[in-house]
Coordinates of C-alpha atoms and ligand atoms in Angstrom, one line a residue:
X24 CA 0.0 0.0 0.0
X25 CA 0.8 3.5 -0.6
X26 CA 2.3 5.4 2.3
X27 CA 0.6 9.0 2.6
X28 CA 1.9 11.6 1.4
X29 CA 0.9 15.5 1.8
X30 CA 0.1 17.8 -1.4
X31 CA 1.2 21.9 -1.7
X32 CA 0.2 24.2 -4.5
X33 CA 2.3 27.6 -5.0
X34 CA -0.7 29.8 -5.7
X35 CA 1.3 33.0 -4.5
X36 CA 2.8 34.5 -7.8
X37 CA 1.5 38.1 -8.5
X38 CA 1.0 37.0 -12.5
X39 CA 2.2 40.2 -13.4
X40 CA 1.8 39.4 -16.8
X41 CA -2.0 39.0 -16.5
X42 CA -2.3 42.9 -16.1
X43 CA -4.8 42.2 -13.7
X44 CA -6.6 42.6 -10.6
X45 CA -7.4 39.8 -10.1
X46 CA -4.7 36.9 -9.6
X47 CA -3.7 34.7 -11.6
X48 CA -5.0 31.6 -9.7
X49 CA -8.7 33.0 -9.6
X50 CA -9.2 33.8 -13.2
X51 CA -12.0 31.2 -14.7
X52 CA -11.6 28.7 -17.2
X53 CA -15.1 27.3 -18.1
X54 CA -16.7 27.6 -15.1
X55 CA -13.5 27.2 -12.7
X56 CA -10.8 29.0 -11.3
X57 CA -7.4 27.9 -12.2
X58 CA -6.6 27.1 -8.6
X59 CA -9.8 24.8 -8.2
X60 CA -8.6 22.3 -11.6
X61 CA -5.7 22.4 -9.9
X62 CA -7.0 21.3 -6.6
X63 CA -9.9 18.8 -8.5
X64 CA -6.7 17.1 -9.9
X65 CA -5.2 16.6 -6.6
X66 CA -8.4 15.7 -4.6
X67 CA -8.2 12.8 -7.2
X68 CA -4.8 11.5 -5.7
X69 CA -5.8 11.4 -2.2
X70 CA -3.2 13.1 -0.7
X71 CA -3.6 13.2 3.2
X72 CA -3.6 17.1 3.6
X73 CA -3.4 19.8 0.8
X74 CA -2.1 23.1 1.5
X75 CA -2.3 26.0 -1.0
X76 CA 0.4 28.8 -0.6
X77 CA -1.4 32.3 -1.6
X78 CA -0.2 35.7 -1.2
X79 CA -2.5 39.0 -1.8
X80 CA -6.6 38.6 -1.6
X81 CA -6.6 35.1 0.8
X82 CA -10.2 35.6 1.4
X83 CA -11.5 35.1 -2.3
X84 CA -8.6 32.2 -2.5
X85 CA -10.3 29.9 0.2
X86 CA -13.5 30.4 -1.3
X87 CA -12.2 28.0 -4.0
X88 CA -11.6 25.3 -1.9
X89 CA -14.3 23.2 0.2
X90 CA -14.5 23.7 3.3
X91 CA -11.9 21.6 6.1
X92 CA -10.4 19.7 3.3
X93 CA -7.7 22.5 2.4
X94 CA -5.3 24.8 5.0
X95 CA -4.3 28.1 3.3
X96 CA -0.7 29.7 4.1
X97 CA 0.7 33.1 3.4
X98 CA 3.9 34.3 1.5
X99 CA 3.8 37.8 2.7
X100 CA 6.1 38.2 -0.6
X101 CA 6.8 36.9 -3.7
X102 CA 10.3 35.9 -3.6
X103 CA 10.0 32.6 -6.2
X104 CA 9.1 29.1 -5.9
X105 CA 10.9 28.1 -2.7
X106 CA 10.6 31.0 -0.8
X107 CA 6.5 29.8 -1.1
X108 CA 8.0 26.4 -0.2
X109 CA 9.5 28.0 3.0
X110 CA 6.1 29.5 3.9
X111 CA 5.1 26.2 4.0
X112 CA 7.7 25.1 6.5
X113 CA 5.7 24.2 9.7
X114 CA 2.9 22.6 8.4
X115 CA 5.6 20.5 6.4
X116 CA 7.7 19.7 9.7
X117 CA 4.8 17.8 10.5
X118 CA 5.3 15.4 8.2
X119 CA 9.0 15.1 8.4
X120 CA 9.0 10.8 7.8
X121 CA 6.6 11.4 4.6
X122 CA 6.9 12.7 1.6
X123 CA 5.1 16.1 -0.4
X124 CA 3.9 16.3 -3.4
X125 CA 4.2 20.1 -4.7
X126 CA 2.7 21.2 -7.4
X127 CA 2.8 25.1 -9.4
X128 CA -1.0 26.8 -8.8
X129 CA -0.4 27.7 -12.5
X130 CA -0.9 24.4 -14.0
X131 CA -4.5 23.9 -14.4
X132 CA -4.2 21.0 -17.7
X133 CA -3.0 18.8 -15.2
X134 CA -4.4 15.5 -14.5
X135 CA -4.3 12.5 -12.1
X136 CA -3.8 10.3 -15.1
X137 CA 0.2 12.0 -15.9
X138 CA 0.7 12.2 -11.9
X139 CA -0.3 8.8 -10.8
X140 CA 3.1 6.8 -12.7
X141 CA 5.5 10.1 -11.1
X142 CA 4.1 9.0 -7.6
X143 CA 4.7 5.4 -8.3
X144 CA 8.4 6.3 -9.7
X145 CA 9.0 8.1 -6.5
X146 CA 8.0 5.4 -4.1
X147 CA 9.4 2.7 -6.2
X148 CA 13.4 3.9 -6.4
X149 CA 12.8 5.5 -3.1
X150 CA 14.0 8.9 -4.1
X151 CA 15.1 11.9 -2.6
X152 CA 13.2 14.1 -5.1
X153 CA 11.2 12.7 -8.3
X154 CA 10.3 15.3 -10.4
X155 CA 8.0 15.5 -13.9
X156 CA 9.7 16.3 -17.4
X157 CA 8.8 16.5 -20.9
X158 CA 10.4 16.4 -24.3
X159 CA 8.8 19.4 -25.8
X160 CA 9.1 20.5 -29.4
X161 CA 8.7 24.3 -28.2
X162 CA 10.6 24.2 -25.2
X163 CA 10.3 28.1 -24.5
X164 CA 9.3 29.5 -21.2
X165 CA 10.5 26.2 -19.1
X166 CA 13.4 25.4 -17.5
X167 CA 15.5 23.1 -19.3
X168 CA 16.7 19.6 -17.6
X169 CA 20.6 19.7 -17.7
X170 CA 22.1 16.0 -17.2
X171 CA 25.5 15.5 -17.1
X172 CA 27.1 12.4 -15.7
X173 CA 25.0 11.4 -13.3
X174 CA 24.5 14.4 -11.8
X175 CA 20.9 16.6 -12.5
X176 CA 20.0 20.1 -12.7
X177 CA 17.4 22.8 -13.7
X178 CA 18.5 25.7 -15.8
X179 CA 15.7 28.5 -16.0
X180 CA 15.5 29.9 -19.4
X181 CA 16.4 33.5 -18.8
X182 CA 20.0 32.2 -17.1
X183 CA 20.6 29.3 -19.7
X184 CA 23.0 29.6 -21.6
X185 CA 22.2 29.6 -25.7
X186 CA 23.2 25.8 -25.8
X187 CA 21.2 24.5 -22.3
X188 CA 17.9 26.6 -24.2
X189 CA 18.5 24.3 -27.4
X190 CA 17.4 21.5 -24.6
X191 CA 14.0 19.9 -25.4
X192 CA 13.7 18.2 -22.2
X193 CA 11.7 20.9 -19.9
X194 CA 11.0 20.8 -15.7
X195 CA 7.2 20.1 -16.1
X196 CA 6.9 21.9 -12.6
X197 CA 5.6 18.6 -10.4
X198 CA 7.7 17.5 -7.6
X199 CA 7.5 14.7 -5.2
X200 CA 10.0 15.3 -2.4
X201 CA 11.2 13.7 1.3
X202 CA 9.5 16.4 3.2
X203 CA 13.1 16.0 5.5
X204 CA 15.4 15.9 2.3
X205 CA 13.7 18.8 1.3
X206 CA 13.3 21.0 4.1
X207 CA 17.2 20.3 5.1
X208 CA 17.8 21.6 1.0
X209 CA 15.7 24.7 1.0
X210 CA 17.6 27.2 3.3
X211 CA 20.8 26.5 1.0
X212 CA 18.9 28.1 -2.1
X213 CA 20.6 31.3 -3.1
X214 CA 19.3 33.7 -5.5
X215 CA 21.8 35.1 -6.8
X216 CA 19.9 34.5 -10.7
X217 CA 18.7 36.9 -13.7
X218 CA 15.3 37.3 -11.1
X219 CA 16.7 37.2 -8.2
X220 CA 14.6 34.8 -6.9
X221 CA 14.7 31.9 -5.2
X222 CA 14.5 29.1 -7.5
X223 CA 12.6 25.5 -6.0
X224 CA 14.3 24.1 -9.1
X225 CA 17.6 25.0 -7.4
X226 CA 16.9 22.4 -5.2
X227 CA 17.3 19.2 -7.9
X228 CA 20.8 20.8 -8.2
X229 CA 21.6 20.6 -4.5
X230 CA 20.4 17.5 -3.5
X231 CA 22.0 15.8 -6.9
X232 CA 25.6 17.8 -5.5
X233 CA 24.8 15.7 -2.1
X234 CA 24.2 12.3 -3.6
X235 CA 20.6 11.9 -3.2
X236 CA 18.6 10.2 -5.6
X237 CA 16.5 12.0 -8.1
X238 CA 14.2 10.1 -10.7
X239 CA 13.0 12.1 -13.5
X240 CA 9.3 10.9 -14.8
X241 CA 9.2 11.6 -18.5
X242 CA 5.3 12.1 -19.2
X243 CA 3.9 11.8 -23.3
X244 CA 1.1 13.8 -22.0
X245 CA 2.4 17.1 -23.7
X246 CA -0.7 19.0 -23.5
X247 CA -1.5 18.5 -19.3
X248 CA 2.1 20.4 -19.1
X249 CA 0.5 24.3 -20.2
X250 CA 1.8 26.9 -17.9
X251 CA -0.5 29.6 -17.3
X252 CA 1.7 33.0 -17.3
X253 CA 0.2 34.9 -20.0
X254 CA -3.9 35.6 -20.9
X255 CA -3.0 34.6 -24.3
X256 CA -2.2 31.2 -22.6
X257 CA -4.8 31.3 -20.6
X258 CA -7.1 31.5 -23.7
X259 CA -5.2 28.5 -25.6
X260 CA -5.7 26.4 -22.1
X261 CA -9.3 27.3 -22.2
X262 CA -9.2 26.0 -25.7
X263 CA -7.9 22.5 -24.5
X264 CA -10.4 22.5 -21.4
X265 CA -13.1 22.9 -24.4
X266 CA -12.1 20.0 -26.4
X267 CA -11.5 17.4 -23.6
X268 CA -15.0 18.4 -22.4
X269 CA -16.5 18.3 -25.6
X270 CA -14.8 15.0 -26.4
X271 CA -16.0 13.3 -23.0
X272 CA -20.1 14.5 -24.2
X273 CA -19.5 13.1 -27.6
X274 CA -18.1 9.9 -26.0
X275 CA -21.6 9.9 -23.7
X276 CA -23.7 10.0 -26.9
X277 CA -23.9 13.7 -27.6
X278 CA -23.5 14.8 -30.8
X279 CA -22.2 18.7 -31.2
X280 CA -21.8 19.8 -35.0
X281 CA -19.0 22.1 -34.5
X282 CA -16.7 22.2 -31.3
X283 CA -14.8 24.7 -33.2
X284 CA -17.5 27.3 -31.8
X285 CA -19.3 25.4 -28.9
X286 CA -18.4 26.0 -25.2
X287 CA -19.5 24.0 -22.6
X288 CA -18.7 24.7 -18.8
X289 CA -17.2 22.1 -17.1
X290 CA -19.8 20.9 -14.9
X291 CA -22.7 21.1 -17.6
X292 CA -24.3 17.5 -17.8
X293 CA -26.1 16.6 -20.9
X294 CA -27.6 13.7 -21.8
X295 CA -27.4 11.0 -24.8
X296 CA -29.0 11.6 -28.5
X297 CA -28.9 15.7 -27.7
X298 CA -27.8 17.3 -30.8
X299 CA -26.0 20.9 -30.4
X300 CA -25.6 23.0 -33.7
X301 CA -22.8 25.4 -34.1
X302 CA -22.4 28.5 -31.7
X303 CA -24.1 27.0 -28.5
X304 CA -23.0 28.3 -25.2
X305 CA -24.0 26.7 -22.1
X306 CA -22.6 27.9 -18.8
X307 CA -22.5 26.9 -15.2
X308 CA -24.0 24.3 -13.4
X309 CA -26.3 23.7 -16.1
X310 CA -27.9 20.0 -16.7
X311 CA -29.5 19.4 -20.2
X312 CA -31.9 15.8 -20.9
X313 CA -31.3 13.4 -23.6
X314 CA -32.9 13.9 -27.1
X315 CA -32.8 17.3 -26.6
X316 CA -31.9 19.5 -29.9
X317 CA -30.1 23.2 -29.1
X318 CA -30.4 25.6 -32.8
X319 CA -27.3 28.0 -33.5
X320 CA -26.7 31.1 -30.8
X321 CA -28.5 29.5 -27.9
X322 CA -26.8 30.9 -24.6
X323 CA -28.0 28.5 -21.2
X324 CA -26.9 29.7 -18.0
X325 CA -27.1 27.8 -14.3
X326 CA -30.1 26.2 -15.9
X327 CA -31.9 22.9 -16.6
X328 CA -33.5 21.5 -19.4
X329 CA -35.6 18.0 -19.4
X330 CA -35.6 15.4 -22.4
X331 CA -36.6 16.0 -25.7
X332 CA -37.1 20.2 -25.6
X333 CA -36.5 22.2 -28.7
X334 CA -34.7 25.3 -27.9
X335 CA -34.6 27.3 -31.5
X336 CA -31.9 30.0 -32.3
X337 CA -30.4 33.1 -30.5
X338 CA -32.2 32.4 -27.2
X339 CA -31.0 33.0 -23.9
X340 CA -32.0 31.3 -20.7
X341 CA -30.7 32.1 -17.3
X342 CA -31.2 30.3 -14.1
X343 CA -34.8 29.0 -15.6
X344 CA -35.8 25.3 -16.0
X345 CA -37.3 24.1 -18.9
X346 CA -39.5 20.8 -18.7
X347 CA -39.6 17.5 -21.0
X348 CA -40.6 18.2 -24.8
X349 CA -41.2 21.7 -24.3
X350 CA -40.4 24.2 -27.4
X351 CA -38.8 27.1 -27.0
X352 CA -37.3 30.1 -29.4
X353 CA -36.3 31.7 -31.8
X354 CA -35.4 35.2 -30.1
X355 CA -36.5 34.1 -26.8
X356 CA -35.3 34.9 -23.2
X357 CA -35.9 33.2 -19.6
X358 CA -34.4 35.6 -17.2
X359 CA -33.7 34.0 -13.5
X360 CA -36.9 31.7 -12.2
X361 CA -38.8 30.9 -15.2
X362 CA -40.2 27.5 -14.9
X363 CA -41.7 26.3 -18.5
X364 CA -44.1 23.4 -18.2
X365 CA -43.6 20.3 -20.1
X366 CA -45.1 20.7 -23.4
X367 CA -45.3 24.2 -23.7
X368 CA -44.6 26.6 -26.3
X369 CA -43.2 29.9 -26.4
X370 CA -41.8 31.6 -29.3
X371 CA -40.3 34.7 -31.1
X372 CA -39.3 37.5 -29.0
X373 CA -41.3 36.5 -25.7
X374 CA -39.2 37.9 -22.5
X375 CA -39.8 36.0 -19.2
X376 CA -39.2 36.5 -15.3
X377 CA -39.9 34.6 -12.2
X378 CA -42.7 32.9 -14.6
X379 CA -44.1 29.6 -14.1
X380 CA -45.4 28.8 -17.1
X381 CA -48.2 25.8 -17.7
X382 CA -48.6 22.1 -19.8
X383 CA -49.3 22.7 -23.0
X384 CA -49.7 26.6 -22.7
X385 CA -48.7 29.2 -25.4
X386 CA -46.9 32.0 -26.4
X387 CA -46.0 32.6 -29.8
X388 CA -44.9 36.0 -30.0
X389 CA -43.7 39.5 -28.7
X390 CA -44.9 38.8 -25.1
X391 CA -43.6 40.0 -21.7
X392 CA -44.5 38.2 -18.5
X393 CA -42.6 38.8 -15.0
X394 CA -44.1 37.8 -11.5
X395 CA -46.4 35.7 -13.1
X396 CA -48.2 32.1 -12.7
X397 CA -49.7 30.4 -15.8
X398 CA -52.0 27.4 -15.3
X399 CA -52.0 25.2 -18.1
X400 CA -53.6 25.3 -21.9
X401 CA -53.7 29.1 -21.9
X402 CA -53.1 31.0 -24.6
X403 CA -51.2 33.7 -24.7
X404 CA -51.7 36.2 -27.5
X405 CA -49.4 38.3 -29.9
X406 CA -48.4 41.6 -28.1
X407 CA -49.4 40.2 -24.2
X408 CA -47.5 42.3 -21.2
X409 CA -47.8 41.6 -17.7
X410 CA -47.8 45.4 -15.8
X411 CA -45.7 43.5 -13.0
X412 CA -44.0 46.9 -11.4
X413 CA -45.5 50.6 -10.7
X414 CA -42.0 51.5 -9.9
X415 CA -41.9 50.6 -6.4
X416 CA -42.7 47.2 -6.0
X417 CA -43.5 44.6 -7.7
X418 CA -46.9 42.6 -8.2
X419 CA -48.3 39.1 -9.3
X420 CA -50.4 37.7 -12.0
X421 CA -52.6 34.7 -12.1
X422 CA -53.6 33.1 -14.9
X423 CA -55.9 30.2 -14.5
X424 CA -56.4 27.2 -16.5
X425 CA -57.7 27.2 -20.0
X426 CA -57.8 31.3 -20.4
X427 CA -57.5 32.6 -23.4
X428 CA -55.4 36.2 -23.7
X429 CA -56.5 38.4 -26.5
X430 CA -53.3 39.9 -28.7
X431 CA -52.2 43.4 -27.5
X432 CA -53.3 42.9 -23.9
X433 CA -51.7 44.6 -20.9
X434 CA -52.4 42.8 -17.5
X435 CA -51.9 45.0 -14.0
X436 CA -51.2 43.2 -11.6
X437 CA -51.8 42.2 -9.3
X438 CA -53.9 40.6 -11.3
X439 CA -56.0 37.1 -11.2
X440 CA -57.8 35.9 -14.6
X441 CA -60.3 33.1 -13.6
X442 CA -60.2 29.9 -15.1
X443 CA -60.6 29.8 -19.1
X444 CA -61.7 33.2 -18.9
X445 CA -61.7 35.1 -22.4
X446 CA -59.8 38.5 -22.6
X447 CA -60.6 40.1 -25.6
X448 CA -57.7 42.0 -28.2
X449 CA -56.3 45.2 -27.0
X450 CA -57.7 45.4 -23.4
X451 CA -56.4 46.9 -20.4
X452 CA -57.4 44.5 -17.7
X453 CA -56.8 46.4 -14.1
X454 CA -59.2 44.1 -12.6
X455 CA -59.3 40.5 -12.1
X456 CA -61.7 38.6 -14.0
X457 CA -64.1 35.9 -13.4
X458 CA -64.2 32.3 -14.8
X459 CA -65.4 31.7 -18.1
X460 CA -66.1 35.2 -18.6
X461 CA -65.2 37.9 -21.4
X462 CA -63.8 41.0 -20.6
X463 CA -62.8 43.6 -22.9
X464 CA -61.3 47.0 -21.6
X465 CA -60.7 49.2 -24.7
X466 CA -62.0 52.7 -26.0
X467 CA -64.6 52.3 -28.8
X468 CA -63.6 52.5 -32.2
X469 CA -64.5 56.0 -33.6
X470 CA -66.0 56.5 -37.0
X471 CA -66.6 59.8 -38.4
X472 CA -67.3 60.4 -42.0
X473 CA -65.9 62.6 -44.5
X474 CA -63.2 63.9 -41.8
X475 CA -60.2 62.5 -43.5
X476 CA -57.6 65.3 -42.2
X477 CA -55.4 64.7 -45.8
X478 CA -58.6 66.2 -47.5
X479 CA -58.6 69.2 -44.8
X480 CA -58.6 72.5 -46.9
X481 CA -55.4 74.3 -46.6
Ligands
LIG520 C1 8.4 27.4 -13.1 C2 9.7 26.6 -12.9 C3 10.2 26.2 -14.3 C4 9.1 25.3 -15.0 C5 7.8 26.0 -15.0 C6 6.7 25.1 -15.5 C7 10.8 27.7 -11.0 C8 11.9 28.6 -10.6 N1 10.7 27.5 -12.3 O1 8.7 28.5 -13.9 O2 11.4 25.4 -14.2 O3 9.5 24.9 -16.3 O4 7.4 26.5 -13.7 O5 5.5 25.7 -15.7 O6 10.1 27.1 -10.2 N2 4.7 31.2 -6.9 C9 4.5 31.4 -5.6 N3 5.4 32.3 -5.0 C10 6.4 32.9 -5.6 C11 6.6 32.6 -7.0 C12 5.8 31.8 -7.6 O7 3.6 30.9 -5.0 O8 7.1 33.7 -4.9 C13 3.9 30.2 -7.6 C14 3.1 30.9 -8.8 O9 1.8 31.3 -8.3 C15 3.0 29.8 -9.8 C16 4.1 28.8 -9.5 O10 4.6 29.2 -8.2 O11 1.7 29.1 -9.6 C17 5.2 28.9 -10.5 O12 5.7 30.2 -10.6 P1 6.0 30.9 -12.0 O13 6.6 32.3 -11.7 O14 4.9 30.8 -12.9 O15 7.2 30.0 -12.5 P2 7.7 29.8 -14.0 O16 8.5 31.0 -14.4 O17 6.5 29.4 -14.9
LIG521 CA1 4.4 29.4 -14.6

């Protein structure tokens, strides 16, 4: 069995080429902060305690991690990679007989799959340090891995020399170390570098001086290596993110047209047999059914849509649920707390708000309702607006069961229309209206002969 072993992301860097306020561990990546893939990818290996070095803005840092299952620790500042390891030094003393695996905050491609076989390398030889490497055909931006004899050393790539850059074999930034190997190493790290920092990669160099071994895991997994540093390469790791989640669906029995141009959070679950055109966005924690077909430019947010619904093109639903084999769209848009029934249609241009809307009900066209509860088989006609707000509060509507709303109507609410009452074009309905009744609230049509005002004399 597998002794334990304790985990520690460096999370502290500024990322002072992000330009940003926000640091670099915090920016999202479909749905996730860096730091949390990176901490997902570690929960996966079962380490027996993770700590995260931070720096600046610790509070919106430990919001990325659950609750109990993480320890925060500061580096007041950023002097490099194992001056965050020295910030780490009591919690590690702890664990003096064990070893830690450390991993950079800025690696969120990484997955358990490349980091399982560097674990087992470590354990196997026994080493002092195992680290992860990669022959790269771009090597730029890593630090190279300089053999010679049987010694071993990291070269950053702003103090190698032009030969030691011409070195494909790059320091993946993944180490397992003996916690006591390691913490005997660190205060002999100088940084007398280009940076002036002090370099965790140093480290290899040291311990390799003293004899210790070191076991280098060469990984094929090329693309889990992508250092975040830049937002240009945070926008080509979004990229990869996209295709591995688009590839899982598509392996679950979803078929998307073009992944080219269709982003999928994360966490979105959708089921088998849905078919996604081109230019779908969906977002959050969103869960779409099987069967299910999305048109071109439909944006889903935090919500969730049942089995076999037809959501038509450029529509836009936000924190709404949509139920089994209802149809909406084209042009359409749930803001938050819009329930649609199952089996119910709503179509062009029809703008919804904390709506529940019923079975089988309708609205085809150019409707607003907000604050509103539709029973089931009504019919909504062309032009229908719920008065929901006089501009201090706002105010339900009720429609019952079976009603039928004339075209050009304006409900205000508070408002309740009885069941399969009958509301005829045009009206203004300020009162609420009885079962099976008519009402009609509109000015009488005017009619006056021979008063054309084009045939006014001049
Ligand atoms: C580092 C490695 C390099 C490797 C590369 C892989 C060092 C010196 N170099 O370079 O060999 O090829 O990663 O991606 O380690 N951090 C802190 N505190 C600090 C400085 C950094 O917590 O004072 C954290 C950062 O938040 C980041 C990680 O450590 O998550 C790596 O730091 P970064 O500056 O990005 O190192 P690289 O130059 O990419
Ligand atoms: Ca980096």
């Amino acid at each position: 069995m597998r002794k334990g072993f304790f985990a520690l992301i460096l999370a502290a860097g500024k990322g002072t080429r992000f330009k940003s306020e926000i640091i670099k561990v915090l920016h999202p990546m479909l749905g996730k902060s860096m730091l949390r893939l990176v901490l997902d990818c570690v929960f996966k290996l079962r380490p027996e305690k993770i700590y995260v070095v931070v720096g600046s803005q610790k509070e919106d840092v430990m919001k990325e991690a659950p609750s109990g299952k993480v320890e925060f620790l500061i580096q007041k500042k950023q002097l490099g990679t194992a001056h965050a390891v020295r910030a780490a030094k009591n919690a590690l003393d702890k664990g003096k007989e064990k070893d830690v695996l450390i991993i950079n905050g800025d690696l969120p491609l990484m997955t358990p799959e490349t980091l399982r076989p560097l674990l087992a390398l470590h354990q196997k030889e026994g080493n002092s340090l195992t680290f992860l490497s990669a022959e790269l055909e771009n090597p730029s931006g890593f630090g190279r891995i300089v053999h010679s004899g049987d010694k071993i050393r990291v070269v950053e790539e702003r103090d190698a020399t032009a030969s030691q850059r011409s070195i494909k074999e790059v320091n993946a930034g993944v180490y397992v170390f003996k916690i006591k190997d390691l913490l005997e190493a660190l205060p002999k790290v100088s940084n007398k570098n280009k940076k002036g920092e002090y370099y965790l990669t140093d480290v290899t160099e040291i311990l390799s001086q003293e004899g210790k071994m070191i076991g280098v895991h060469k990984t094929r997994n090329t693309e889990d290596l992508v250092g975040v540093n830049s937002r240009y390469e945070l926008a080509k790791a979004i990229g990869e993110l996209r295709e591995r989640k688009i590839k899982a669906l598509t392996e679950n029995g979803v078929t998307v047209y073009d992944p080219r141009t269709t982003w999928i959070d994360l966490d979105v679950k959708i089921g088998p047999e849905t078919v996604i055109y081109s230019s779908v966005i969906i977002e959050g924690n969103s869960v779409i059914g099987s069967e299910c077909r999305l048109y071109p430019f439909v944006h889903i947010v935090d919500s969730k849509v049942g089995s076999r619904v037809k959501i038509l093109s450029s529509t836009m639903i936000e924190e709404s649920v949509i139920e089994d084999e209802a149809q909406v769209g084209p042009f359409t848009h749930f803001r938050p707390k819009t329930v649609i029934k199952s089996k119910a249609k709503v179509g062009n241009f029809v703008e919804m708000k904390n709506t529940i809307f019923g079975r089988k009900s309708k609205a085809g066209h150019l409707t607003y309702l907000g604050d509103c509860e539709v029973k089931e088989e009504v019919n909504i006609g062309a032009g229908t607006i719920t008065c929901n707000y006089d501009g201090k509060r706002k105010y339900k509507t009720f429609i019952e069961k079976g009603v039928f709303i004339g075209s050009g109507t304006e409900l205000v609410a508070p408002l309740k229309v009885g069941k399969k009452a009958y509301i005829g074009a045009g009206s203004t309905i300020t009162k609420d209206v009885a079962p099976e009744s008519l009402a009609v609230a509109r000015s009488k049509q005017v009619e006056k002969r021979g008063k054309d005002p084009r045939k006014r004399a001049k």
